[in-house]
Amino acid sequence: MPELPEVEVTRRGIAPHLEQQRVTGVVFRREGLRWPFPARLAQLLKNRVVQSTGRRGKYLLIHFEHGSLIVHLGMSGHLRILPAHHLPEKHDHFDLELGESVMRLTDPRRFGAVLWHHSKDGAVEEHPLLLSLGVEPLTTTQLGELLHQATRSRSAAIKQVLLAGDIVVGVGNIYACESLFEAGIHPNTAARRIALARYQRLADAIQRILARAIEKGGRTLRDFIGADGQAGYYQQEYFVYDREGESCRVCDAVIRRITQGQRSTFYCPHCQR
Ligand SMILES: [Zn+2]
């Protein structure tokens, strides 16, 4: 599943091909994905110029003067920039045509989304899907203080609180496991019992791990253009994630797996208390 780093790498990949470019057409090859595609999007966007690109959580934002296109990659989606004459394949559901090139959304499992938010309805951050998102992990200063303050009455496990995304977005399963390991926090610890200093370590770990993943993905950007190019889906070496039964890279203890909220959590029983 594309996580925040993959979405940010995608944004950086498409940005130079979109920004200041004029939309020449919009193609939908089905009624919708997770939700119906916006009606009349072709009329809304034709001959309009992309002003900038952005991201909020895992939502990609393509800003125009009169509104923003919101794109979510769902479980399996990816975006590519292709030559306009490149023939669509089975799972290619949406094209944003930009003269000689096209931004194409491929989504085999169809949990993705393409939505339009008109500027007359306010800032795009006020869209119902974006309104209740937690803060951005990479651009929030004093994230540790914020996590500490927001969890004083949360008795749920810290891993669950991170995944909920209502305090901070973008800490998906892999990054929650890895950042709790780096911060030395047991994933089952009640969020309200974690002291400020430990939250500061956790915030540092979250920011470091996400930044590293984006940087690593950024190095694959040259593959972004072309029929077979898929940005951002790169192998990483993890400390605990998906390593049940293997030995900890720090202390040699055996990595354990538990289930929390139907998701697997991996941790080191010695390094994480
Ligand atoms: Zn260990």
GROMACS .gro file of C-alpha atoms and ligand atoms in nm:
model
  274
    1MET     CA    1   0.000   0.000   0.000
    2PRO     CA    2   0.139   0.344  -0.084
    3GLU     CA    3   0.234   0.516   0.241
    4LEU     CA    4   0.314   0.884   0.297
    5PRO     CA    5   0.674   0.857   0.166
    6GLU     CA    6   0.558   0.691  -0.157
    7VAL     CA    7   0.292   0.959  -0.204
    8GLU     CA    8   0.545   1.237  -0.145
    9VAL     CA    9   0.790   1.073  -0.386
   10THR     CA   10   0.508   1.053  -0.640
   11ARG     CA   11   0.432   1.422  -0.588
   12ARG     CA   12   0.794   1.515  -0.645
   13GLY     CA   13   0.800   1.293  -0.953
   14ILE     CA   14   0.494   1.441  -1.121
   15ALA     CA   15   0.543   1.803  -1.010
   16PRO     CA   16   0.791   1.913  -1.280
   17HIS     CA   17   0.565   1.762  -1.549
   18LEU     CA   18   0.248   1.928  -1.419
   19GLU     CA   19   0.332   2.267  -1.278
   20GLN     CA   20   0.263   2.557  -1.518
   21GLN     CA   21   0.134   2.306  -1.775
   22ARG     CA   22  -0.201   2.344  -1.947
   23VAL     CA   23  -0.459   2.065  -1.926
   24THR     CA   24  -0.572   1.959  -2.273
   25GLY     CA   25  -0.817   1.690  -2.170
   26VAL     CA   26  -0.949   1.451  -1.906
   27VAL     CA   27  -1.025   1.083  -1.969
   28PHE     CA   28  -1.215   0.849  -1.737
   29ARG     CA   29  -1.239   0.482  -1.837
   30ARG     CA   30  -1.495   0.383  -1.573
   31GLU     CA   31  -1.757   0.551  -1.354
   32GLY     CA   32  -1.533   0.588  -1.056
   33LEU     CA   33  -1.305   0.414  -0.810
   34ARG     CA   34  -1.377   0.430  -0.439
   35TRP     CA   35  -1.621   0.711  -0.519
   36PRO     CA   36  -1.770   0.825  -0.852
   37PHE     CA   37  -1.541   1.046  -1.058
   38PRO     CA   38  -1.636   1.417  -1.057
   39ALA     CA   39  -1.894   1.506  -1.319
   40ARG     CA   40  -1.786   1.762  -1.581
   41LEU     CA   41  -1.421   1.749  -1.476
   42ALA     CA   42  -1.315   1.782  -1.841
   43GLN     CA   43  -1.507   2.111  -1.875
   44LEU     CA   44  -1.370   2.232  -1.541
   45LEU     CA   45  -1.007   2.163  -1.625
   46LYS     CA   46  -0.968   2.200  -2.001
   47ASN     CA   47  -0.727   2.481  -2.088
   48ARG     CA   48  -0.659   2.548  -1.720
   49VAL     CA   49  -0.300   2.571  -1.599
   50VAL     CA   50  -0.169   2.370  -1.303
   51GLN     CA   51  -0.047   2.625  -1.049
   52SER     CA   52   0.130   2.393  -0.805
   53THR     CA   53   0.119   2.051  -0.645
   54GLY     CA   54   0.085   1.962  -0.278
   55ARG     CA   55   0.011   1.679  -0.039
   56ARG     CA   56  -0.195   1.645   0.276
   57GLY     CA   57  -0.145   1.308   0.446
   58LYS     CA   58  -0.174   1.057   0.163
   59TYR     CA   59  -0.384   1.288  -0.054
   60LEU     CA   60  -0.208   1.439  -0.355
   61LEU     CA   61  -0.325   1.788  -0.440
   62ILE     CA   62  -0.306   1.944  -0.786
   63HIS     CA   63  -0.391   2.310  -0.752
   64PHE     CA   64  -0.558   2.525  -1.016
   65GLU     CA   65  -0.671   2.888  -0.986
   66HIS     CA   66  -1.033   2.782  -0.936
   67GLY     CA   67  -0.987   2.471  -0.720
   68SER     CA   68  -0.788   2.159  -0.648
   69LEU     CA   69  -0.785   1.806  -0.779
   70ILE     CA   70  -0.752   1.558  -0.490
   71VAL     CA   71  -0.598   1.222  -0.583
   72HIS     CA   72  -0.564   0.924  -0.349
   73LEU     CA   73  -0.372   0.614  -0.454
   74GLY     CA   74  -0.579   0.377  -0.239
   75MET     CA   75  -0.434   0.030  -0.182
   76SER     CA   76  -0.260  -0.026  -0.512
   77GLY     CA   77  -0.263   0.292  -0.720
   78HIS     CA   78   0.024   0.470  -0.886
   79LEU     CA   79   0.067   0.767  -1.115
   80ARG     CA   80   0.297   0.787  -1.412
   81ILE     CA   81   0.384   1.050  -1.669
   82LEU     CA   82   0.367   0.895  -2.016
   83PRO     CA   83   0.380   1.012  -2.377
   84ALA     CA   84   0.027   1.107  -2.493
   85HIS     CA   85   0.021   0.830  -2.754
   86HIS     CA   86   0.092   0.555  -2.498
   87LEU     CA   87  -0.200   0.310  -2.510
   88PRO     CA   88  -0.393   0.257  -2.185
   89GLU     CA   89  -0.402  -0.085  -2.024
   90LYS     CA   90  -0.662  -0.272  -1.821
   91HIS     CA   91  -0.621  -0.094  -1.488
   92ASP     CA   92  -0.558   0.257  -1.627
   93HIS     CA   93  -0.869   0.445  -1.513
   94PHE     CA   94  -0.790   0.816  -1.534
   95ASP     CA   95  -0.577   1.041  -1.755
   96LEU     CA   96  -0.498   1.406  -1.710
   97GLU     CA   97  -0.384   1.509  -2.057
   98LEU     CA   98  -0.113   1.773  -2.082
   99GLY     CA   99  -0.049   1.816  -2.454
  100GLU     CA  100   0.238   1.583  -2.547
  101SER     CA  101   0.220   1.392  -2.222
  102VAL     CA  102  -0.035   1.243  -1.990
  103MET     CA  103  -0.055   1.180  -1.615
  104ARG     CA  104  -0.210   0.835  -1.587
  105LEU     CA  105  -0.363   0.674  -1.276
  106THR     CA  106  -0.335   0.295  -1.263
  107ASP     CA  107  -0.525   0.124  -0.981
  108PRO     CA  108  -0.589  -0.253  -1.001
  109ARG     CA  109  -0.779  -0.276  -0.672
  110ARG     CA  110  -0.976   0.045  -0.733
  111PHE     CA  111  -0.964   0.187  -0.380
  112GLY     CA  112  -0.814   0.510  -0.509
  113ALA     CA  113  -0.998   0.837  -0.561
  114VAL     CA  114  -1.010   1.140  -0.787
  115LEU     CA  115  -1.209   1.430  -0.644
  116TRP     CA  116  -1.256   1.798  -0.722
  117HIS     CA  117  -1.273   2.074  -0.463
  118HIS     CA  118  -1.387   2.410  -0.598
  119SER     CA  119  -1.227   2.718  -0.444
  120LYS     CA  120  -1.573   2.870  -0.388
  121ASP     CA  121  -1.617   2.597  -0.121
  122GLY     CA  122  -1.319   2.732   0.073
  123ALA     CA  123  -0.961   2.615   0.113
  124VAL     CA  124  -0.896   2.255   0.006
  125GLU     CA  125  -0.783   2.176   0.360
  126GLU     CA  126  -1.150   2.221   0.456
  127HIS     CA  127  -1.259   1.933   0.232
  128PRO     CA  128  -1.439   1.674   0.452
  129LEU     CA  129  -1.170   1.413   0.383
  130LEU     CA  130  -0.888   1.644   0.487
  131LEU     CA  131  -1.050   1.834   0.770
  132SER     CA  132  -1.003   1.580   1.048
  133LEU     CA  133  -0.650   1.469   0.956
  134GLY     CA  134  -0.376   1.499   1.218
  135VAL     CA  135  -0.076   1.726   1.168
  136GLU     CA  136   0.189   1.663   0.902
  137PRO     CA  137   0.478   1.468   1.058
  138LEU     CA  138   0.760   1.630   0.861
  139THR     CA  139   0.669   1.997   0.886
  140THR     CA  140   0.536   2.010   1.241
  141THR     CA  141   0.783   2.152   1.492
  142GLN     CA  142   0.760   2.025   1.850
  143LEU     CA  143   0.582   1.709   1.735
  144GLY     CA  144   0.687   1.535   2.058
  145GLU     CA  145   0.515   1.798   2.272
  146LEU     CA  146   0.204   1.775   2.056
  147LEU     CA  147   0.192   1.394   2.082
  148HIS     CA  148   0.237   1.413   2.457
  149GLN     CA  149  -0.029   1.677   2.507
  150ALA     CA  150  -0.283   1.508   2.276
  151THR     CA  151  -0.254   1.168   2.449
  152ARG     CA  152  -0.307   1.263   2.815
  153SER     CA  153  -0.646   1.091   2.818
  154ARG     CA  154  -0.580   0.822   2.555
  155SER     CA  155  -0.551   0.480   2.717
  156ALA     CA  156  -0.522   0.297   2.383
  157ALA     CA  157  -0.186   0.143   2.289
  158ILE     CA  158   0.057   0.393   2.136
  159LYS     CA  159   0.083   0.186   1.817
  160GLN     CA  160  -0.296   0.215   1.770
  161VAL     CA  161  -0.292   0.586   1.842
  162LEU     CA  162  -0.024   0.642   1.577
  163LEU     CA  163  -0.217   0.439   1.318
  164ALA     CA  164  -0.541   0.627   1.390
  165GLY     CA  165  -0.388   0.933   1.223
  166ASP     CA  166  -0.597   1.187   1.411
  167ILE     CA  167  -0.297   1.335   1.596
  168VAL     CA  168  -0.030   1.291   1.330
  169VAL     CA  169  -0.081   1.156   0.974
  170GLY     CA  170   0.144   0.934   0.769
  171VAL     CA  171   0.266   0.692   1.035
  172GLY     CA  172   0.138   0.371   0.874
  173ASN     CA  173   0.202   0.020   0.999
  174ILE     CA  174   0.562  -0.012   0.882
  175TYR     CA  175   0.664   0.333   1.005
  176ALA     CA  176   0.483   0.292   1.338
  177CYS     CA  177   0.668  -0.035   1.407
  178GLU     CA  178   1.002   0.109   1.303
  179SER     CA  179   0.973   0.440   1.488
  180LEU     CA  180   0.858   0.271   1.812
  181PHE     CA  181   1.163   0.048   1.784
  182GLU     CA  182   1.397   0.344   1.731
  183ALA     CA  183   1.241   0.524   2.027
  184GLY     CA  184   1.261   0.210   2.247
  185ILE     CA  185   0.887   0.214   2.323
  186HIS     CA  186   0.688  -0.109   2.356
  187PRO     CA  187   0.396  -0.093   2.107
  188ASN     CA  188   0.144  -0.198   2.372
  189THR     CA  189   0.221   0.091   2.608
  190ALA     CA  190  -0.087   0.299   2.689
  191ALA     CA  191  -0.039   0.632   2.510
  192ARG     CA  192  -0.124   0.837   2.820
  193ARG     CA  193   0.149   0.667   3.026
  194ILE     CA  194   0.435   0.777   2.798
  195ALA     CA  195   0.635   1.073   2.929
  196LEU     CA  196   0.729   1.381   2.729
  197ALA     CA  197   1.095   1.285   2.683
  198ARG     CA  198   0.995   0.953   2.528
  199TYR     CA  199   0.749   1.127   2.296
  200GLN     CA  200   1.028   1.359   2.188
  201ARG     CA  201   1.239   1.055   2.100
  202LEU     CA  202   0.942   0.904   1.917
  203ALA     CA  203   0.881   1.226   1.719
  204ASP     CA  204   1.250   1.240   1.621
  205ALA     CA  205   1.232   0.876   1.508
  206ILE     CA  206   0.914   0.933   1.304
  207GLN     CA  207   1.063   1.234   1.128
  208ARG     CA  208   1.397   1.066   1.064
  209ILE     CA  209   1.243   0.743   0.930
  210LEU     CA  210   0.992   0.918   0.701
  211ALA     CA  211   1.256   1.159   0.569
  212ARG     CA  212   1.492   0.869   0.501
  213ALA     CA  213   1.220   0.678   0.314
  214ILE     CA  214   1.142   0.982   0.098
  215GLU     CA  215   1.509   1.038   0.026
  216LYS     CA  216   1.553   0.673  -0.068
  217GLY     CA  217   1.245   0.685  -0.291
  218GLY     CA  218   1.365   1.007  -0.446
  219ARG     CA  219   1.662   0.822  -0.585
  220THR     CA  220   1.423   0.606  -0.790
  221LEU     CA  221   1.266   0.912  -0.952
  222ARG     CA  222   1.455   0.871  -1.275
  223ASP     CA  223   1.238   0.564  -1.335
  224PHE     CA  224   0.928   0.774  -1.306
  225ILE     CA  225   0.881   0.834  -1.672
  226GLY     CA  226   0.824   0.545  -1.905
  227ALA     CA  227   0.589   0.258  -1.952
  228ASP     CA  228   0.735   0.042  -1.680
  229GLY     CA  229   0.841   0.310  -1.434
  230GLN     CA  230   0.692   0.294  -1.088
  231ALA     CA  231   0.822   0.545  -0.844
  232GLY     CA  232   0.848   0.492  -0.476
  233TYR     CA  233   0.803   0.118  -0.441
  234TYR     CA  234   1.146   0.037  -0.318
  235GLN     CA  235   1.286  -0.219  -0.081
  236GLN     CA  236   1.403  -0.096   0.253
  237GLU     CA  237   1.590  -0.266   0.529
  238TYR     CA  238   1.381  -0.270   0.844
  239PHE     CA  239   1.481  -0.321   1.207
  240VAL     CA  240   1.164  -0.501   1.317
  241TYR     CA  241   0.895  -0.483   1.047
  242ASP     CA  242   0.824  -0.826   0.893
  243ARG     CA  243   1.113  -0.983   1.087
  244GLU     CA  244   0.928  -1.217   1.328
  245GLY     CA  245   1.164  -1.487   1.458
  246GLU     CA  246   1.476  -1.315   1.326
  247SER     CA  247   1.731  -1.162   1.561
  248CYS     CA  248   1.731  -0.794   1.654
  249ARG     CA  249   1.996  -0.599   1.464
  250VAL     CA  250   2.083  -0.415   1.787
  251CYS     CA  251   2.068  -0.671   2.071
  252ASP     CA  252   2.025  -1.016   1.911
  253ALA     CA  253   1.694  -1.087   2.091
  254VAL     CA  254   1.426  -1.257   1.880
  255ILE     CA  255   1.181  -1.017   1.711
  256ARG     CA  256   0.820  -1.085   1.808
  257ARG     CA  257   0.491  -1.029   1.630
  258ILE     CA  258   0.162  -0.943   1.799
  259THR     CA  259  -0.173  -0.845   1.651
  260GLN     CA  260  -0.315  -0.503   1.737
  261GLY     CA  261  -0.641  -0.394   1.575
  262GLN     CA  262  -0.608  -0.671   1.315
  263ARG     CA  263  -0.267  -0.542   1.207
  264SER     CA  264   0.064  -0.714   1.275
  265THR     CA  265   0.302  -0.534   1.505
  266PHE     CA  266   0.668  -0.633   1.514
  267TYR     CA  267   0.893  -0.538   1.805
  268CYS     CA  268   1.202  -0.631   2.000
  269PRO     CA  269   1.111  -0.743   2.356
  270HIS     CA  270   1.452  -0.634   2.481
  271CYS     CA  271   1.498  -0.294   2.311
  272GLN     CA  272   1.138  -0.181   2.357
  273ARG     CA  273   0.996  -0.135   2.705
  274ZN      ZN  274   1.671  -0.549   2.035
   0.00000   0.00000   0.00000
